[in-house]
């Protein structure tokens, strides 16, 4: 393992790889600092650029944005009481009270340091667990891959918010879009309307850019998104945290790191669940739980370590089985597939250099995030003062250029715009957009593996249950759904109790 | 409003599901593969959409009271005009970017979008539009060698 890690570090720490990753981390931190901007949006806008880079360079750029974006989410949560993403919602509980006490630099520093500890813990767990799981996954055949694809689709439950049925509809629409093009087994055209553009299918990249990028531009225009700068002080300095505080948050960050990584490894659970669960556990363990919600540093640490560790955890199923743990890892999968690399167990044997560079990249990105974050986080608070009229037009152009750059095709740009409009109306009607993309990425695998499995299975679908691994994965799906339901209920109860406390 | 959304979405899902199912039956069949031909998976999707659509319709009828989720805020006519302008400008940009060229079309597009977003600082608009276009051109064309619509 050490040899492989050194091999990966050798790649990551060379030029221009390190530059791409550092740029990604910085960009991610700034994107995360902007309310209304998400790390997923940052990653999809940059996705087509990675096509022009070598696979490792592209992945390191995306991993940089991924790590920076999640850590940067703590900045608006602390300084504006606005969680940039649901994952940072628990950070507002103690981050904003600390900010109100005039301890902005300390609060931001705690958030960044805890993100580093949580993220590093998860990266180490990824390195230990993923190769073992990948070795095990080499025994998988078509039925098992079909079951794995279904396991990936359980993510719909966690991203559907209030209505799972709406998420299922969105997922099925995505599944249908994935069938447009050429049949994966027999090569016959399906739903192409006689056009050559559709014969190779609907690319998920314009869909990703439209649904996560262009639709955000429309939302920002409708909501008249303006930066809330009233509470932002000028003249912030370097984020500094007293040594005693670092020692106090260390056990919390380590515990939350392990917990967050485990939650992240469950395809159905998301970073918000990891953060709320970590916060809940730490509050229960505290000798004086009443301090939580009043600016307790361990509250910020639990939430930030939990949600950053979730990112590393989500990379476990992504790399070993090829199924995304969340929307960001779906973009990482898209980035690998754009380079002709299929995530899964074979990646560990055929492209060991790419896998270990990604591991080393995730580890190194945490260190860069720590250094850059402590420097930039207080300054990034000022970035939220930039008007929407400057930022969102630039995002719109990046979406268009990105969609074009993929295949040098205006058809993809029109497709991106169409998905942007669809995505906007879906958000407006509170229908989640992530299931559409998730299905577009996973369904080609699910369909071809299911059909292959049924062709070779003498007993039809139920005959597949004679295979122990297949049955095990199907049981895991049920377990994943049940645990996600329970974790979601617990996270919601925590949020409701917190709201009641605040209002009371 | 939300139960109304469920009704609309349920109806839409059932109709789309039905259309997919019917279209799938017209796909060619390959006897040697039996049911597991090109139509197999689209048919499953169609059935899934019909079933989910019906479930959404039924739940919206059985539980007609709005849920705990907040309804989306009403959008004023002025905002819809802005959205229409943004979509129209984007469509024009996409349609003419090759003929007009990346630099001119992108500078104009950025300027118009800034104004749609409410900026009236013309100096800033000019600076951001020209600056962003130059950076993007150099970044994509010069450094990354990513094709641009020129």
mmCIF file with all atom_site columns, N, CA, C and O in Angstrom, chain A residues 189-228:
data_model
loop_
_atom_site.group_PDB
_atom_site.id
_atom_site.type_symbol
_atom_site.label_atom_id
_atom_site.label_alt_id
_atom_site.label_comp_id
_atom_site.label_asym_id
_atom_site.label_entity_id
_atom_site.label_seq_id
_atom_site.pdbx_PDB_ins_code
_atom_site.Cartn_x
_atom_site.Cartn_y
_atom_site.Cartn_z
_atom_site.occupancy
_atom_site.B_iso_or_equiv
_atom_site.pdbx_formal_charge
_atom_site.auth_seq_id
_atom_site.auth_comp_id
_atom_site.auth_asym_id
_atom_site.auth_atom_id
_atom_site.pdbx_PDB_model_num
ATOM 1   N N  . UNK A 1 189 ? -31.272 0.968  -33.229 1.00 0.00 ? 189 UNK A N  1
ATOM 2   C CA . UNK A 1 189 ? -31.615 2.330  -32.771 1.00 0.00 ? 189 UNK A CA 1
ATOM 3   C C  . UNK A 1 189 ? -32.921 2.345  -31.967 1.00 0.00 ? 189 UNK A C  1
ATOM 4   O O  . UNK A 1 189 ? -33.848 1.592  -32.269 1.00 0.00 ? 189 UNK A O  1
ATOM 5   N N  . UNK A 1 190 ? -32.950 3.202  -30.929 1.00 0.00 ? 190 UNK A N  1
ATOM 6   C CA . UNK A 1 190 ? -34.166 3.328  -30.105 1.00 0.00 ? 190 UNK A CA 1
ATOM 7   C C  . UNK A 1 190 ? -34.469 4.810  -29.872 1.00 0.00 ? 190 UNK A C  1
ATOM 8   O O  . UNK A 1 190 ? -33.575 5.562  -29.458 1.00 0.00 ? 190 UNK A O  1
ATOM 9   N N  . UNK A 1 191 ? -35.688 5.205  -30.109 1.00 0.00 ? 191 UNK A N  1
ATOM 10  C CA . UNK A 1 191 ? -36.188 6.564  -29.811 1.00 0.00 ? 191 UNK A CA 1
ATOM 11  C C  . UNK A 1 191 ? -35.273 7.669  -30.366 1.00 0.00 ? 191 UNK A C  1
ATOM 12  O O  . UNK A 1 191 ? -35.097 8.713  -29.734 1.00 0.00 ? 191 UNK A O  1
ATOM 13  N N  . UNK A 1 192 ? -34.679 7.467  -31.518 1.00 0.00 ? 192 UNK A N  1
ATOM 14  C CA . UNK A 1 192 ? -33.754 8.475  -32.064 1.00 0.00 ? 192 UNK A CA 1
ATOM 15  C C  . UNK A 1 192 ? -34.470 9.498  -32.939 1.00 0.00 ? 192 UNK A C  1
ATOM 16  O O  . UNK A 1 192 ? -33.843 10.459 -33.387 1.00 0.00 ? 192 UNK A O  1
ATOM 17  N N  . UNK A 1 193 ? -35.758 9.315  -33.209 1.00 0.00 ? 193 UNK A N  1
ATOM 18  C CA . UNK A 1 193 ? -36.573 10.187 -34.059 1.00 0.00 ? 193 UNK A CA 1
ATOM 19  C C  . UNK A 1 193 ? -35.941 10.347 -35.449 1.00 0.00 ? 193 UNK A C  1
ATOM 20  O O  . UNK A 1 193 ? -36.126 11.356 -36.118 1.00 0.00 ? 193 UNK A O  1
ATOM 21  N N  . UNK A 1 194 ? -35.155 9.375  -35.831 1.00 0.00 ? 194 UNK A N  1
ATOM 22  C CA . UNK A 1 194 ? -34.532 9.395  -37.160 1.00 0.00 ? 194 UNK A CA 1
ATOM 23  C C  . UNK A 1 194 ? -33.382 10.375 -37.297 1.00 0.00 ? 194 UNK A C  1
ATOM 24  O O  . UNK A 1 194 ? -32.900 10.622 -38.401 1.00 0.00 ? 194 UNK A O  1
ATOM 25  N N  . UNK A 1 195 ? -32.937 10.970 -36.195 1.00 0.00 ? 195 UNK A N  1
ATOM 26  C CA . UNK A 1 195 ? -31.858 11.964 -36.289 1.00 0.00 ? 195 UNK A CA 1
ATOM 27  C C  . UNK A 1 195 ? -30.503 11.309 -35.999 1.00 0.00 ? 195 UNK A C  1
ATOM 28  O O  . UNK A 1 195 ? -30.414 10.375 -35.210 1.00 0.00 ? 195 UNK A O  1
ATOM 29  N N  . UNK A 1 196 ? -29.470 11.856 -36.647 1.00 0.00 ? 196 UNK A N  1
ATOM 30  C CA . UNK A 1 196 ? -28.129 11.316 -36.398 1.00 0.00 ? 196 UNK A CA 1
ATOM 31  C C  . UNK A 1 196 ? -27.604 11.778 -35.037 1.00 0.00 ? 196 UNK A C  1
ATOM 32  O O  . UNK A 1 196 ? -26.829 11.069 -34.401 1.00 0.00 ? 196 UNK A O  1
ATOM 33  N N  . UNK A 1 197 ? -28.021 12.987 -34.621 1.00 0.00 ? 197 UNK A N  1
ATOM 34  C CA . UNK A 1 197 ? -27.526 13.525 -33.339 1.00 0.00 ? 197 UNK A CA 1
ATOM 35  C C  . UNK A 1 197 ? -27.906 12.623 -32.162 1.00 0.00 ? 197 UNK A C  1
ATOM 36  O O  . UNK A 1 197 ? -27.149 12.498 -31.206 1.00 0.00 ? 197 UNK A O  1
ATOM 37  N N  . UNK A 1 198 ? -29.106 12.018 -32.263 1.00 0.00 ? 198 UNK A N  1
ATOM 38  C CA . UNK A 1 198 ? -29.574 11.199 -31.139 1.00 0.00 ? 198 UNK A CA 1
ATOM 39  C C  . UNK A 1 198 ? -29.133 9.737  -31.239 1.00 0.00 ? 198 UNK A C  1
ATOM 40  O O  . UNK A 1 198 ? -29.338 8.964  -30.311 1.00 0.00 ? 198 UNK A O  1
ATOM 41  N N  . UNK A 1 199 ? -28.527 9.373  -32.384 1.00 0.00 ? 199 UNK A N  1
ATOM 42  C CA . UNK A 1 199 ? -28.183 7.957  -32.562 1.00 0.00 ? 199 UNK A CA 1
ATOM 43  C C  . UNK A 1 199 ? -27.113 7.496  -31.569 1.00 0.00 ? 199 UNK A C  1
ATOM 44  O O  . UNK A 1 199 ? -27.049 6.326  -31.217 1.00 0.00 ? 199 UNK A O  1
ATOM 45  N N  . UNK A 1 200 ? -26.282 8.438  -31.118 1.00 0.00 ? 200 UNK A N  1
ATOM 46  C CA . UNK A 1 200 ? -25.289 8.030  -30.108 1.00 0.00 ? 200 UNK A CA 1
ATOM 47  C C  . UNK A 1 200 ? -25.791 8.314  -28.693 1.00 0.00 ? 200 UNK A C  1
ATOM 48  O O  . UNK A 1 200 ? -25.024 8.274  -27.726 1.00 0.00 ? 200 UNK A O  1
ATOM 49  N N  . UNK A 1 201 ? -27.056 8.638  -28.585 1.00 0.00 ? 201 UNK A N  1
ATOM 50  C CA . UNK A 1 201 ? -27.662 8.850  -27.265 1.00 0.00 ? 201 UNK A CA 1
ATOM 51  C C  . UNK A 1 201 ? -27.593 10.296 -26.794 1.00 0.00 ? 201 UNK A C  1
ATOM 52  O O  . UNK A 1 201 ? -26.976 11.135 -27.442 1.00 0.00 ? 201 UNK A O  1
ATOM 53  N N  . UNK A 1 202 ? -28.276 10.547 -25.678 1.00 0.00 ? 202 UNK A N  1
ATOM 54  C CA . UNK A 1 202 ? -28.240 11.889 -25.083 1.00 0.00 ? 202 UNK A CA 1
ATOM 55  C C  . UNK A 1 202 ? -27.089 11.897 -24.081 1.00 0.00 ? 202 UNK A C  1
ATOM 56  O O  . UNK A 1 202 ? -27.108 11.163 -23.100 1.00 0.00 ? 202 UNK A O  1
ATOM 57  N N  . UNK A 1 203 ? -26.105 12.736 -24.362 1.00 0.00 ? 203 UNK A N  1
ATOM 58  C CA . UNK A 1 203 ? -24.940 12.782 -23.473 1.00 0.00 ? 203 UNK A CA 1
ATOM 59  C C  . UNK A 1 203 ? -25.340 13.343 -22.112 1.00 0.00 ? 203 UNK A C  1
ATOM 60  O O  . UNK A 1 203 ? -26.115 14.291 -22.021 1.00 0.00 ? 203 UNK A O  1
ATOM 61  N N  . UNK A 1 204 ? -24.807 12.717 -21.046 1.00 0.00 ? 204 UNK A N  1
ATOM 62  C CA . UNK A 1 204 ? -25.189 13.198 -19.713 1.00 0.00 ? 204 UNK A CA 1
ATOM 63  C C  . UNK A 1 204 ? -24.441 14.479 -19.331 1.00 0.00 ? 204 UNK A C  1
ATOM 64  O O  . UNK A 1 204 ? -24.812 15.133 -18.379 1.00 0.00 ? 204 UNK A O  1
ATOM 65  N N  . UNK A 1 205 ? -23.405 14.839 -20.096 1.00 0.00 ? 205 UNK A N  1
ATOM 66  C CA . UNK A 1 205 ? -22.650 16.047 -19.721 1.00 0.00 ? 205 UNK A CA 1
ATOM 67  C C  . UNK A 1 205 ? -23.476 17.326 -19.947 1.00 0.00 ? 205 UNK A C  1
ATOM 68  O O  . UNK A 1 205 ? -23.607 18.142 -19.031 1.00 0.00 ? 205 UNK A O  1
ATOM 69  N N  . UNK A 1 206 ? -24.085 17.526 -21.149 1.00 0.00 ? 206 UNK A N  1
ATOM 70  C CA . UNK A 1 206 ? -24.954 18.708 -21.279 1.00 0.00 ? 206 UNK A CA 1
ATOM 71  C C  . UNK A 1 206 ? -26.101 18.683 -20.259 1.00 0.00 ? 206 UNK A C  1
ATOM 72  O O  . UNK A 1 206 ? -26.505 19.736 -19.754 1.00 0.00 ? 206 UNK A O  1
ATOM 73  N N  . UNK A 1 207 ? -26.594 17.463 -19.963 1.00 0.00 ? 207 UNK A N  1
ATOM 74  C CA . UNK A 1 207 ? -27.670 17.358 -18.965 1.00 0.00 ? 207 UNK A CA 1
ATOM 75  C C  . UNK A 1 207 ? -27.179 17.814 -17.596 1.00 0.00 ? 207 UNK A C  1
ATOM 76  O O  . UNK A 1 207 ? -27.851 18.590 -16.905 1.00 0.00 ? 207 UNK A O  1
ATOM 77  N N  . UNK A 1 208 ? -25.982 17.367 -17.222 1.00 0.00 ? 208 UNK A N  1
ATOM 78  C CA . UNK A 1 208 ? -25.390 17.766 -15.935 1.00 0.00 ? 208 UNK A CA 1
ATOM 79  C C  . UNK A 1 208 ? -25.221 19.284 -15.875 1.00 0.00 ? 208 UNK A C  1
ATOM 80  O O  . UNK A 1 208 ? -25.598 19.926 -14.892 1.00 0.00 ? 208 UNK A O  1
ATOM 81  N N  . UNK A 1 209 ? -24.642 19.857 -16.951 1.00 0.00 ? 209 UNK A N  1
ATOM 82  C CA . UNK A 1 209 ? -24.366 21.302 -16.957 1.00 0.00 ? 209 UNK A CA 1
ATOM 83  C C  . UNK A 1 209 ? -25.676 22.083 -16.909 1.00 0.00 ? 209 UNK A C  1
ATOM 84  O O  . UNK A 1 209 ? -25.807 23.069 -16.186 1.00 0.00 ? 209 UNK A O  1
ATOM 85  N N  . UNK A 1 210 ? -26.657 21.629 -17.688 1.00 0.00 ? 210 UNK A N  1
ATOM 86  C CA . UNK A 1 210 ? -27.944 22.326 -17.709 1.00 0.00 ? 210 UNK A CA 1
ATOM 87  C C  . UNK A 1 210 ? -28.663 22.243 -16.374 1.00 0.00 ? 210 UNK A C  1
ATOM 88  O O  . UNK A 1 210 ? -29.112 23.255 -15.830 1.00 0.00 ? 210 UNK A O  1
ATOM 89  N N  . UNK A 1 211 ? -28.749 21.024 -15.833 1.00 0.00 ? 211 UNK A N  1
ATOM 90  C CA . UNK A 1 211 ? -29.528 20.820 -14.603 1.00 0.00 ? 211 UNK A CA 1
ATOM 91  C C  . UNK A 1 211 ? -28.873 21.453 -13.375 1.00 0.00 ? 211 UNK A C  1
ATOM 92  O O  . UNK A 1 211 ? -29.556 21.964 -12.489 1.00 0.00 ? 211 UNK A O  1
ATOM 93  N N  . UNK A 1 212 ? -27.547 21.400 -13.299 1.00 0.00 ? 212 UNK A N  1
ATOM 94  C CA . UNK A 1 212 ? -26.878 21.932 -12.110 1.00 0.00 ? 212 UNK A CA 1
ATOM 95  C C  . UNK A 1 212 ? -26.297 23.327 -12.321 1.00 0.00 ? 212 UNK A C  1
ATOM 96  O O  . UNK A 1 212 ? -25.999 24.020 -11.358 1.00 0.00 ? 212 UNK A O  1
ATOM 97  N N  . UNK A 1 213 ? -26.065 23.731 -13.573 1.00 0.00 ? 213 UNK A N  1
ATOM 98  C CA . UNK A 1 213 ? -25.435 25.027 -13.825 1.00 0.00 ? 213 UNK A CA 1
ATOM 99  C C  . UNK A 1 213 ? -26.406 26.080 -14.331 1.00 0.00 ? 213 UNK A C  1
ATOM 100 O O  . UNK A 1 213 ? -26.708 27.053 -13.643 1.00 0.00 ? 213 UNK A O  1
ATOM 101 N N  . UNK A 1 214 ? -26.938 25.864 -15.554 1.00 0.00 ? 214 UNK A N  1
ATOM 102 C CA . UNK A 1 214 ? -27.776 26.893 -16.178 1.00 0.00 ? 214 UNK A CA 1
ATOM 103 C C  . UNK A 1 214 ? -29.071 27.120 -15.396 1.00 0.00 ? 214 UNK A C  1
ATOM 104 O O  . UNK A 1 214 ? -29.558 28.249 -15.309 1.00 0.00 ? 214 UNK A O  1
ATOM 105 N N  . UNK A 1 215 ? -29.623 26.047 -14.819 1.00 0.00 ? 215 UNK A N  1
ATOM 106 C CA . UNK A 1 215 ? -30.866 26.224 -14.049 1.00 0.00 ? 215 UNK A CA 1
ATOM 107 C C  . UNK A 1 215 ? -30.619 27.108 -12.821 1.00 0.00 ? 215 UNK A C  1
ATOM 108 O O  . UNK A 1 215 ? -31.514 27.826 -12.372 1.00 0.00 ? 215 UNK A O  1
ATOM 109 N N  . UNK A 1 216 ? -29.388 27.080 -12.280 1.00 0.00 ? 216 UNK A N  1
ATOM 110 C CA . UNK A 1 216 ? -29.053 27.930 -11.132 1.00 0.00 ? 216 UNK A CA 1
ATOM 111 C C  . UNK A 1 216 ? -29.035 29.406 -11.552 1.00 0.00 ? 216 UNK A C  1
ATOM 112 O O  . UNK A 1 216 ? -29.370 30.286 -10.763 1.00 0.00 ? 216 UNK A O  1
ATOM 113 N N  . UNK A 1 217 ? -28.614 29.662 -12.794 1.00 0.00 ? 217 UNK A N  1
ATOM 114 C CA . UNK A 1 217 ? -28.597 31.039 -13.297 1.00 0.00 ? 217 UNK A CA 1
ATOM 115 C C  . UNK A 1 217 ? -30.034 31.565 -13.351 1.00 0.00 ? 217 UNK A C  1
ATOM 116 O O  . UNK A 1 217 ? -30.318 32.690 -12.915 1.00 0.00 ? 217 UNK A O  1
ATOM 117 N N  . UNK A 1 218 ? -30.939 30.724 -13.864 1.00 0.00 ? 218 UNK A N  1
ATOM 118 C CA . UNK A 1 218 ? -32.354 31.122 -13.934 1.00 0.00 ? 218 UNK A CA 1
ATOM 119 C C  . UNK A 1 218 ? -32.923 31.329 -12.527 1.00 0.00 ? 218 UNK A C  1
ATOM 120 O O  . UNK A 1 218 ? -33.637 32.304 -12.277 1.00 0.00 ? 218 UNK A O  1
ATOM 121 N N  . UNK A 1 219 ? -32.587 30.408 -11.609 1.00 0.00 ? 219 UNK A N  1
ATOM 122 C CA . UNK A 1 219 ? -33.084 30.536 -10.231 1.00 0.00 ? 219 UNK A CA 1
ATOM 123 C C  . UNK A 1 219 ? -32.591 31.836 -9.602  1.00 0.00 ? 219 UNK A C  1
ATOM 124 O O  . UNK A 1 219 ? -33.337 32.531 -8.917  1.00 0.00 ? 219 UNK A O  1
ATOM 125 N N  . UNK A 1 220 ? -31.313 32.150 -9.843  1.00 0.00 ? 220 UNK A N  1
ATOM 126 C CA . UNK A 1 220 ? -30.742 33.367 -9.257  1.00 0.00 ? 220 UNK A CA 1
ATOM 127 C C  . UNK A 1 220 ? -31.453 34.606 -9.785  1.00 0.00 ? 220 UNK A C  1
ATOM 128 O O  . UNK A 1 220 ? -31.687 35.574 -9.047  1.00 0.00 ? 220 UNK A O  1
ATOM 129 N N  . UNK A 1 221 ? -31.821 34.576 -11.071 1.00 0.00 ? 221 UNK A N  1
ATOM 130 C CA . UNK A 1 221 ? -32.514 35.729 -11.658 1.00 0.00 ? 221 UNK A CA 1
ATOM 131 C C  . UNK A 1 221 ? -33.911 35.873 -11.049 1.00 0.00 ? 221 UNK A C  1
ATOM 132 O O  . UNK A 1 221 ? -34.333 36.971 -10.688 1.00 0.00 ? 221 UNK A O  1
ATOM 133 N N  . UNK A 1 222 ? -34.601 34.740 -10.928 1.00 0.00 ? 222 UNK A N  1
ATOM 134 C CA . UNK A 1 222 ? -35.965 34.777 -10.392 1.00 0.00 ? 222 UNK A CA 1
ATOM 135 C C  . UNK A 1 222 ? -35.972 35.196 -8.922  1.00 0.00 ? 222 UNK A C  1
ATOM 136 O O  . UNK A 1 222 ? -36.779 36.015 -8.493  1.00 0.00 ? 222 UNK A O  1
ATOM 137 N N  . UNK A 1 223 ? -35.034 34.629 -8.166  1.00 0.00 ? 223 UNK A N  1
ATOM 138 C CA . UNK A 1 223 ? -35.020 34.935 -6.725  1.00 0.00 ? 223 UNK A CA 1
ATOM 139 C C  . UNK A 1 223 ? -34.329 36.249 -6.421  1.00 0.00 ? 223 UNK A C  1
ATOM 140 O O  . UNK A 1 223 ? -34.217 36.637 -5.255  1.00 0.00 ? 223 UNK A O  1
ATOM 141 N N  . UNK A 1 224 ? -33.843 36.920 -7.466  1.00 0.00 ? 224 UNK A N  1
ATOM 142 C CA . UNK A 1 224 ? -33.126 38.190 -7.289  1.00 0.00 ? 224 UNK A CA 1
ATOM 143 C C  . UNK A 1 224 ? -32.050 38.020 -6.229  1.00 0.00 ? 224 UNK A C  1
ATOM 144 O O  . UNK A 1 224 ? -31.967 38.795 -5.272  1.00 0.00 ? 224 UNK A O  1
ATOM 145 N N  . UNK A 1 225 ? -31.288 36.925 -6.392  1.00 0.00 ? 225 UNK A N  1
ATOM 146 C CA . UNK A 1 225 ? -30.267 36.593 -5.394  1.00 0.00 ? 225 UNK A CA 1
ATOM 147 C C  . UNK A 1 225 ? -29.270 37.736 -5.261  1.00 0.00 ? 225 UNK A C  1
ATOM 148 O O  . UNK A 1 225 ? -28.622 38.131 -6.216  1.00 0.00 ? 225 UNK A O  1
ATOM 149 N N  . UNK A 1 226 ? -29.203 38.282 -4.088  1.00 0.00 ? 226 UNK A N  1
ATOM 150 C CA . UNK A 1 226 ? -28.245 39.347 -3.815  1.00 0.00 ? 226 UNK A CA 1
ATOM 151 C C  . UNK A 1 226 ? -27.452 38.975 -2.576  1.00 0.00 ? 226 UNK A C  1
ATOM 152 O O  . UNK A 1 226 ? -27.985 38.365 -1.662  1.00 0.00 ? 226 UNK A O  1
ATOM 153 N N  . UNK A 1 227 ? -26.205 39.320 -2.535  1.00 0.00 ? 227 UNK A N  1
ATOM 154 C CA . UNK A 1 227 ? -25.418 38.973 -1.363  1.00 0.00 ? 227 UNK A CA 1
ATOM 155 C C  . UNK A 1 227 ? -25.916 39.688 -0.114  1.00 0.00 ? 227 UNK A C  1
ATOM 156 O O  . UNK A 1 227 ? -26.263 40.865 -0.166  1.00 0.00 ? 227 UNK A O  1
ATOM 157 N N  . UNK A 1 228 ? -25.987 38.920 1.000   1.00 0.00 ? 228 UNK A N  1
ATOM 158 C CA . UNK A 1 228 ? -26.388 39.526 2.269   1.00 0.00 ? 228 UNK A CA 1
ATOM 159 C C  . UNK A 1 228 ? -25.123 39.927 3.018   1.00 0.00 ? 228 UNK A C  1
ATOM 160 O O  . UNK A 1 228 ? -24.468 39.099 3.612   1.00 0.00 ? 228 UNK A O  1
#
